[in-house]
PDB file of C-alpha atoms in Angstrom:
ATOM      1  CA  UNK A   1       0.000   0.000   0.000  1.00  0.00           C
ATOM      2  CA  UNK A   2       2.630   2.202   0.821  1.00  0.00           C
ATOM      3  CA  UNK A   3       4.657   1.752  -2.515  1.00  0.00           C
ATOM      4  CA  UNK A   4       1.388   2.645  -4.409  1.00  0.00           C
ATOM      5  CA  UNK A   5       1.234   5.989  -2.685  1.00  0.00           C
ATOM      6  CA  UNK A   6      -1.823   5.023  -0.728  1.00  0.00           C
ATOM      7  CA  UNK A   7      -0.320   6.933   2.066  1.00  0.00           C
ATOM      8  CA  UNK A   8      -3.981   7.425   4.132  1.00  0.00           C
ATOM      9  CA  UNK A   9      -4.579   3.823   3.594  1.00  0.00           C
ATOM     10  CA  UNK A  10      -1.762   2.681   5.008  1.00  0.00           C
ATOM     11  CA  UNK A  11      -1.462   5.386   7.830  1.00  0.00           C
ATOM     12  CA  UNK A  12      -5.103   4.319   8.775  1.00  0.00           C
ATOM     13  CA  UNK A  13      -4.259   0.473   8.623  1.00  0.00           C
ATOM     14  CA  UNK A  14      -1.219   1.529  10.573  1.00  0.00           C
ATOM     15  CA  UNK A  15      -3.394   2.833  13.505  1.00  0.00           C
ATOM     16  CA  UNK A  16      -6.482   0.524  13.493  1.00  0.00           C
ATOM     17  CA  UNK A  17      -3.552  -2.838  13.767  1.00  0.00           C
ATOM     18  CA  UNK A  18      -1.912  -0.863  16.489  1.00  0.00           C
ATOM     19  CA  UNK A  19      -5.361  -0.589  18.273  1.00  0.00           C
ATOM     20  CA  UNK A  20      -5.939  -4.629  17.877  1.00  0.00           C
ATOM     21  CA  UNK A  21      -2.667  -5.881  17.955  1.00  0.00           C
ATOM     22  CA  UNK A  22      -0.417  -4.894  20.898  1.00  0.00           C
ATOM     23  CA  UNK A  23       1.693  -7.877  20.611  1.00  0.00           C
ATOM     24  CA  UNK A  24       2.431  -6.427  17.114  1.00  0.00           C
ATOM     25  CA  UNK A  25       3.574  -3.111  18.017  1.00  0.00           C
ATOM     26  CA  UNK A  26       7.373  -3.602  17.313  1.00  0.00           C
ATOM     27  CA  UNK A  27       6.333  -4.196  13.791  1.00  0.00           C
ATOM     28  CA  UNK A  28       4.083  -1.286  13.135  1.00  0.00           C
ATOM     29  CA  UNK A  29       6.544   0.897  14.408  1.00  0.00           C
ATOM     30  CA  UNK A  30       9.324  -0.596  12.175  1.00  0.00           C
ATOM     31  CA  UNK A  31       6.732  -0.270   9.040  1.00  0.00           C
ATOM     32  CA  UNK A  32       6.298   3.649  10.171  1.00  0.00           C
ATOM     33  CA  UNK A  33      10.226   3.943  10.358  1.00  0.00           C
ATOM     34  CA  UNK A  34      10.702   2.298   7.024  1.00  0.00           C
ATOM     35  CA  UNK A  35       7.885   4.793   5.280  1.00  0.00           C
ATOM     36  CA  UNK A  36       8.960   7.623   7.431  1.00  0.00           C
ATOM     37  CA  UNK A  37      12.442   7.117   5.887  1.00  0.00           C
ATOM     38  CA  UNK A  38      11.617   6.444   2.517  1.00  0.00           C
ATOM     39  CA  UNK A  39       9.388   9.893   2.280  1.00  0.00           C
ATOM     40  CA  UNK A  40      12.358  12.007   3.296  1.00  0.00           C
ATOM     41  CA  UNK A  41      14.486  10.947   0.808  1.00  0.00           C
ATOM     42  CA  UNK A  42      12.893  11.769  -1.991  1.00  0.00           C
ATOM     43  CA  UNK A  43      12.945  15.554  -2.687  1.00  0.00           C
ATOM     44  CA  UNK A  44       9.730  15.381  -4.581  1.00  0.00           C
ATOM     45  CA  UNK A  45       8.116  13.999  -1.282  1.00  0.00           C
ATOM     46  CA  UNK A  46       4.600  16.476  -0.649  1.00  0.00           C
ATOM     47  CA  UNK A  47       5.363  18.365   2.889  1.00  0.00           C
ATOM     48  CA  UNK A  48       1.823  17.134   3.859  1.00  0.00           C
ATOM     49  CA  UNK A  49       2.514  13.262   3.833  1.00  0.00           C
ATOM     50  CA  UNK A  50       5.463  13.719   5.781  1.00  0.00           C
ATOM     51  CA  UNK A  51       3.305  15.680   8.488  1.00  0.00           C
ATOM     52  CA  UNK A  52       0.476  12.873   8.582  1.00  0.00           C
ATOM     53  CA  UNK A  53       3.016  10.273   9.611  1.00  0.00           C
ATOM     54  CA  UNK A  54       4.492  12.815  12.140  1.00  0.00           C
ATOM     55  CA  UNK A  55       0.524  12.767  13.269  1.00  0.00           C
ATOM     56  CA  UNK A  56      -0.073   9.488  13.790  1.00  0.00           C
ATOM     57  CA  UNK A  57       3.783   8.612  15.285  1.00  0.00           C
ATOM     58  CA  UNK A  58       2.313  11.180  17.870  1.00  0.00           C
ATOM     59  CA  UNK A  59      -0.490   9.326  18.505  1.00  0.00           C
ATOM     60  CA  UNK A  60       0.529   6.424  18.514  1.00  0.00           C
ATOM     61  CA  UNK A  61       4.018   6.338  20.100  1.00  0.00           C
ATOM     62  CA  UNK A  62       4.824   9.565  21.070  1.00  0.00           C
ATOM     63  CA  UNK A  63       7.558   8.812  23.584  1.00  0.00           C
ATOM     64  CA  UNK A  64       9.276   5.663  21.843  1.00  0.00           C
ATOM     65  CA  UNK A  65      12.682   6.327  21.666  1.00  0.00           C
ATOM     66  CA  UNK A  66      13.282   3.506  19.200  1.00  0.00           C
ATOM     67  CA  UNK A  67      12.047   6.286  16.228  1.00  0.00           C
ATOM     68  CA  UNK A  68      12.919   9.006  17.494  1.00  0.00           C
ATOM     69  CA  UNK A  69      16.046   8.847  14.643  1.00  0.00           C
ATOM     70  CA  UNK A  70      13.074   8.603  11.860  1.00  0.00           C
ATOM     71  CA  UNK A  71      11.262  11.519  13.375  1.00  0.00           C
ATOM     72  CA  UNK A  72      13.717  14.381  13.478  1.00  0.00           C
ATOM     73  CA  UNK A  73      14.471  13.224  10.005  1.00  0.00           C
ATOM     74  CA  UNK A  74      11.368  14.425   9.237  1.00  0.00           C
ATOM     75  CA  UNK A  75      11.090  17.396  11.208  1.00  0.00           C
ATOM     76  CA  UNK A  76      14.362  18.074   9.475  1.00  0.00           C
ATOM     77  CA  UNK A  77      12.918  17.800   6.218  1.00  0.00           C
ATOM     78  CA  UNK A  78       9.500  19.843   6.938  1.00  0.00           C
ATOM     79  CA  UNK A  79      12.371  22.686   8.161  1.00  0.00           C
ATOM     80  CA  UNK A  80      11.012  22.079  11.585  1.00  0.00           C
ATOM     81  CA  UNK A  81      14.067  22.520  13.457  1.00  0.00           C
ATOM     82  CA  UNK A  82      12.848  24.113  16.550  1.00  0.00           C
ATOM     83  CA  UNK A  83      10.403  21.300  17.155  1.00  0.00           C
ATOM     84  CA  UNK A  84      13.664  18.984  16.802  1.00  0.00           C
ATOM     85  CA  UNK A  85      15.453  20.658  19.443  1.00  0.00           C
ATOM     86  CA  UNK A  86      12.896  21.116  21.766  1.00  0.00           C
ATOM     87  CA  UNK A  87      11.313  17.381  21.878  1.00  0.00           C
ATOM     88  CA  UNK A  88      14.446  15.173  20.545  1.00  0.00           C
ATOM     89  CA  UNK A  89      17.564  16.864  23.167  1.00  0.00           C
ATOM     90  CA  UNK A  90      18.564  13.157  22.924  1.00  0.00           C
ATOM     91  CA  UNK A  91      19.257  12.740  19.437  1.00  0.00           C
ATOM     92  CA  UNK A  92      22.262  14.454  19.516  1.00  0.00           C
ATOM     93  CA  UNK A  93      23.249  14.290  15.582  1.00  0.00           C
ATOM     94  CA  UNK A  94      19.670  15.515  14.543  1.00  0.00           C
ATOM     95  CA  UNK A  95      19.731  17.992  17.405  1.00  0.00           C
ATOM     96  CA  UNK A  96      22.983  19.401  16.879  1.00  0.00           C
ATOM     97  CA  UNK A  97      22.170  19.979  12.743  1.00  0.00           C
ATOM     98  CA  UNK A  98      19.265  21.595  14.274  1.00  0.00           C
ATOM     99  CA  UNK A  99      20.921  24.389  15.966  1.00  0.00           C
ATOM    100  CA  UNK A 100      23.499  24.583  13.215  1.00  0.00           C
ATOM    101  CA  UNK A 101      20.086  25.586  10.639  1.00  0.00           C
ATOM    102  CA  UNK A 102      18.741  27.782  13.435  1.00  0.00           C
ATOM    103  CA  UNK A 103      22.278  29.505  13.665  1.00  0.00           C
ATOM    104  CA  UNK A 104      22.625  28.885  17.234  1.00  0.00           C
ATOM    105  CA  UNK A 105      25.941  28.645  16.891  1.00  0.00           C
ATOM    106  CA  UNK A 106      27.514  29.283  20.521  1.00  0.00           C
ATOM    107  CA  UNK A 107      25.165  26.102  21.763  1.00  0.00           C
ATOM    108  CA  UNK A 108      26.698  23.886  19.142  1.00  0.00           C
ATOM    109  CA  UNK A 109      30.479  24.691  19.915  1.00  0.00           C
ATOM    110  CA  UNK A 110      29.378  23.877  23.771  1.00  0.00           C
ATOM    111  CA  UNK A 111      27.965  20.179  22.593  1.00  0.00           C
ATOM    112  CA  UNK A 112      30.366  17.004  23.967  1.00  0.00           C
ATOM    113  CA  UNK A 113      31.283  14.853  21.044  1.00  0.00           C
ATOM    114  CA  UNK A 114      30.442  16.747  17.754  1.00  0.00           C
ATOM    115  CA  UNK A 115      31.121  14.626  15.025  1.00  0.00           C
ATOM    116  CA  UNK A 116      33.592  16.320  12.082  1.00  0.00           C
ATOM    117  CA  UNK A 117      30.968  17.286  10.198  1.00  0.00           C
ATOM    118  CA  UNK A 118      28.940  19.814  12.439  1.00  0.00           C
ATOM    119  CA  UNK A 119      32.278  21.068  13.770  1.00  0.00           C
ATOM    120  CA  UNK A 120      33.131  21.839  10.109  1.00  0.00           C
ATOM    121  CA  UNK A 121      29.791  23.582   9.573  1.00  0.00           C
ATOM    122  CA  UNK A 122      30.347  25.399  12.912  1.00  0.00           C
ATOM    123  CA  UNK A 123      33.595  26.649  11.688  1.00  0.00           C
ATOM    124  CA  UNK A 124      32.463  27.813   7.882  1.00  0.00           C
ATOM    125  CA  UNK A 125      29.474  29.700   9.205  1.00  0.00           C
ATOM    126  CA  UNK A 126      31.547  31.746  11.359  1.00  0.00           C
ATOM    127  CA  UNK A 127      34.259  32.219   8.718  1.00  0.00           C
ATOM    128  CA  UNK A 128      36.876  30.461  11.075  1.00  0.00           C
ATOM    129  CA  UNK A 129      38.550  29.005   8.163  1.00  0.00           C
ATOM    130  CA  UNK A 130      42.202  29.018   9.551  1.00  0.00           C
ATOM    131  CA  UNK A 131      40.797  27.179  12.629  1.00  0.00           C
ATOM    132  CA  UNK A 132      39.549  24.199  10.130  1.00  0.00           C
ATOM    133  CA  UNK A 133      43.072  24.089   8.581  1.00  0.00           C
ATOM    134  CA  UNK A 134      44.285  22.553  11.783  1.00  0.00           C
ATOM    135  CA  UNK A 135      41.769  20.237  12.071  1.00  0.00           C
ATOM    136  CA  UNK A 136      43.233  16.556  11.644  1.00  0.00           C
ATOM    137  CA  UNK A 137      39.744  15.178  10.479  1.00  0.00           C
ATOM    138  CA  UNK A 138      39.502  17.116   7.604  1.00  0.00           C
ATOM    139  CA  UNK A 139      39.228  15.580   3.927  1.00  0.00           C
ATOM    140  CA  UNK A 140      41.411  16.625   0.894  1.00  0.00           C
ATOM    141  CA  UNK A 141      38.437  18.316  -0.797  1.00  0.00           C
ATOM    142  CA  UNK A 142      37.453  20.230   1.726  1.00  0.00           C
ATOM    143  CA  UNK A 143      41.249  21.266   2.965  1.00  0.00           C
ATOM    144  CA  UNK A 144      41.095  22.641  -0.892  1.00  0.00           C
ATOM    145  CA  UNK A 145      38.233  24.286  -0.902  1.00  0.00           C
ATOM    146  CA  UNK A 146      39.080  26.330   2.409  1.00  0.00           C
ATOM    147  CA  UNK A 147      42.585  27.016   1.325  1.00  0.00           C
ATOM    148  CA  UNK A 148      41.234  29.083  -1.825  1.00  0.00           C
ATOM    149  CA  UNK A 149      38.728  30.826   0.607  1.00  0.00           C
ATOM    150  CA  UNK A 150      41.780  32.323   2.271  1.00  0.00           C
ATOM    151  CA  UNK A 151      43.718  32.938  -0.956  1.00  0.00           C
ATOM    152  CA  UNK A 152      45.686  30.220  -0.462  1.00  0.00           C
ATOM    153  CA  UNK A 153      44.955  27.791  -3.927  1.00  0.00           C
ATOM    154  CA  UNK A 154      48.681  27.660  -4.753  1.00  0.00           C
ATOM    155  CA  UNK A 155      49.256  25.738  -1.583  1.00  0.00           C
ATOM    156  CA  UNK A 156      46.675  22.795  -2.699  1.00  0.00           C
ATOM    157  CA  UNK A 157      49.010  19.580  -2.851  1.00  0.00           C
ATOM    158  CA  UNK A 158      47.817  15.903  -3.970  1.00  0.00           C
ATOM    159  CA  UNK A 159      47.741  16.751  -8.218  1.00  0.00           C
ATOM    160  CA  UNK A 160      45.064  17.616 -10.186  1.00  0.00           C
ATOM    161  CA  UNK A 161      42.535  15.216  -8.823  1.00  0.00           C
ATOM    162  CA  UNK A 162      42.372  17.581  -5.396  1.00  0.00           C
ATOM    163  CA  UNK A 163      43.620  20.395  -6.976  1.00  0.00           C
ATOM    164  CA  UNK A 164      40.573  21.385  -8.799  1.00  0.00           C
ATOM    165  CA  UNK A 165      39.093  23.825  -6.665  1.00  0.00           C
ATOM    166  CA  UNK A 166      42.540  25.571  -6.964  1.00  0.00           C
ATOM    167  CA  UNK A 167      42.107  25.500 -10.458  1.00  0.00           C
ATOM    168  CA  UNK A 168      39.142  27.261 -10.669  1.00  0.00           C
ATOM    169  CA  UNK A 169      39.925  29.857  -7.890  1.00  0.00           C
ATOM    170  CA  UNK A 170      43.412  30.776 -10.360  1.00  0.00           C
ATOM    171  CA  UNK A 171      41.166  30.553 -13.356  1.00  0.00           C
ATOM    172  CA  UNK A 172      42.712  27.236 -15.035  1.00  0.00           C
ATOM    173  CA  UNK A 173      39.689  26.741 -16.455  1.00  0.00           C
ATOM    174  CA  UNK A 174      41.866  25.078 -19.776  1.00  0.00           C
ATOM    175  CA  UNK A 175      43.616  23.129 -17.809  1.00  0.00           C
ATOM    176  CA  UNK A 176      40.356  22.166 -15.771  1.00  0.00           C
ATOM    177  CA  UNK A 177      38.973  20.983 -18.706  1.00  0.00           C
ATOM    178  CA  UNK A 178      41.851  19.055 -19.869  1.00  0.00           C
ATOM    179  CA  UNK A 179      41.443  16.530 -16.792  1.00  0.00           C
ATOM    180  CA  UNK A 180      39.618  13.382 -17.047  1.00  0.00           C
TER     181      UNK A 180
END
């Protein structure tokens, strides 16, 4: 039902087997997490369907902290980021990518354990690009990409396979093109 689009069908199926079947509530909610997932992914996804499965999650299982992952997804993706920080504190990826979109930057830096990622994103949206320079975590591409933000592209090492965000900041575009 679900892979037809039949997304009321299944969302009421969803809640009238939940009602009869308690023993078969770890399914259910694995069959919401599945959709849930599957709806966020796709770009073309209508806002609206998203929102009914946030509905019946919260009337269903509210509190289950089993998919709580699948519902800040889709907070994320309905741009819902307040609602993210203020019901899912425990989530710490989605919650931390939440204050990162809601530019609440001076919580983020004080969050134990940011993974590379947000502490990159941190970093860029204040302009610290030096600071991510020293940063042992950080990936060729992006170590590139920073270095011609400071006017720094002649400094790019690993050949032309990294080296092509250098080649664009010097305008190589020839040369650019010349690669494979």
């Amino acid at each position: 039902i679900f892979n037809t689009g039949q997304h009321d069908i299944f969302l009421e199926r969803l809640q009238s087997y939940w009602h009869r079947h308690p023993a078969g509530h770890d399914d259910l909610r694995h069959q919401w997490q599945q959709a849930c997932k599957s709806l966020v992914l796709k770009a073309t996804t209508d806002p609206a369907v998203v929102e009914r499965y946030l509905a019946v999650r919260d009337m269903l299982f509210r509190d289950d902290p089993a998919s709580a992952y699948e519902a800040t997804a889709a907070l994320g993706f309905l741009g819902r980021y307040e609602d993210v920080v203020r019901f899912f504190p425990r989530e710490r990826k989605a919650y931390a990518k939440a204050l990162l979109a809601l530019g609440r930057l001076d919580e983020v830096q004080r969050l134990p354990g940011l993974i590379p990622e947000d502490r990159w994103t941190l970093h860029r949206m204040r302009g610290e690009f030096a600071v991510l320079l020293t940063d042992g975590d950080l990936d060729p591409d992006s170590r590139a990409w920073i270095l011609c933000k400071l006017g720094r592209s002649q400094e790019i090492a690993g050949g032309p396979a990294l080296a092509y965000p250098g080649m664009i900041h010097q305008g190589k575009a020839d040369q650019l093109l010349g690669l494979r």
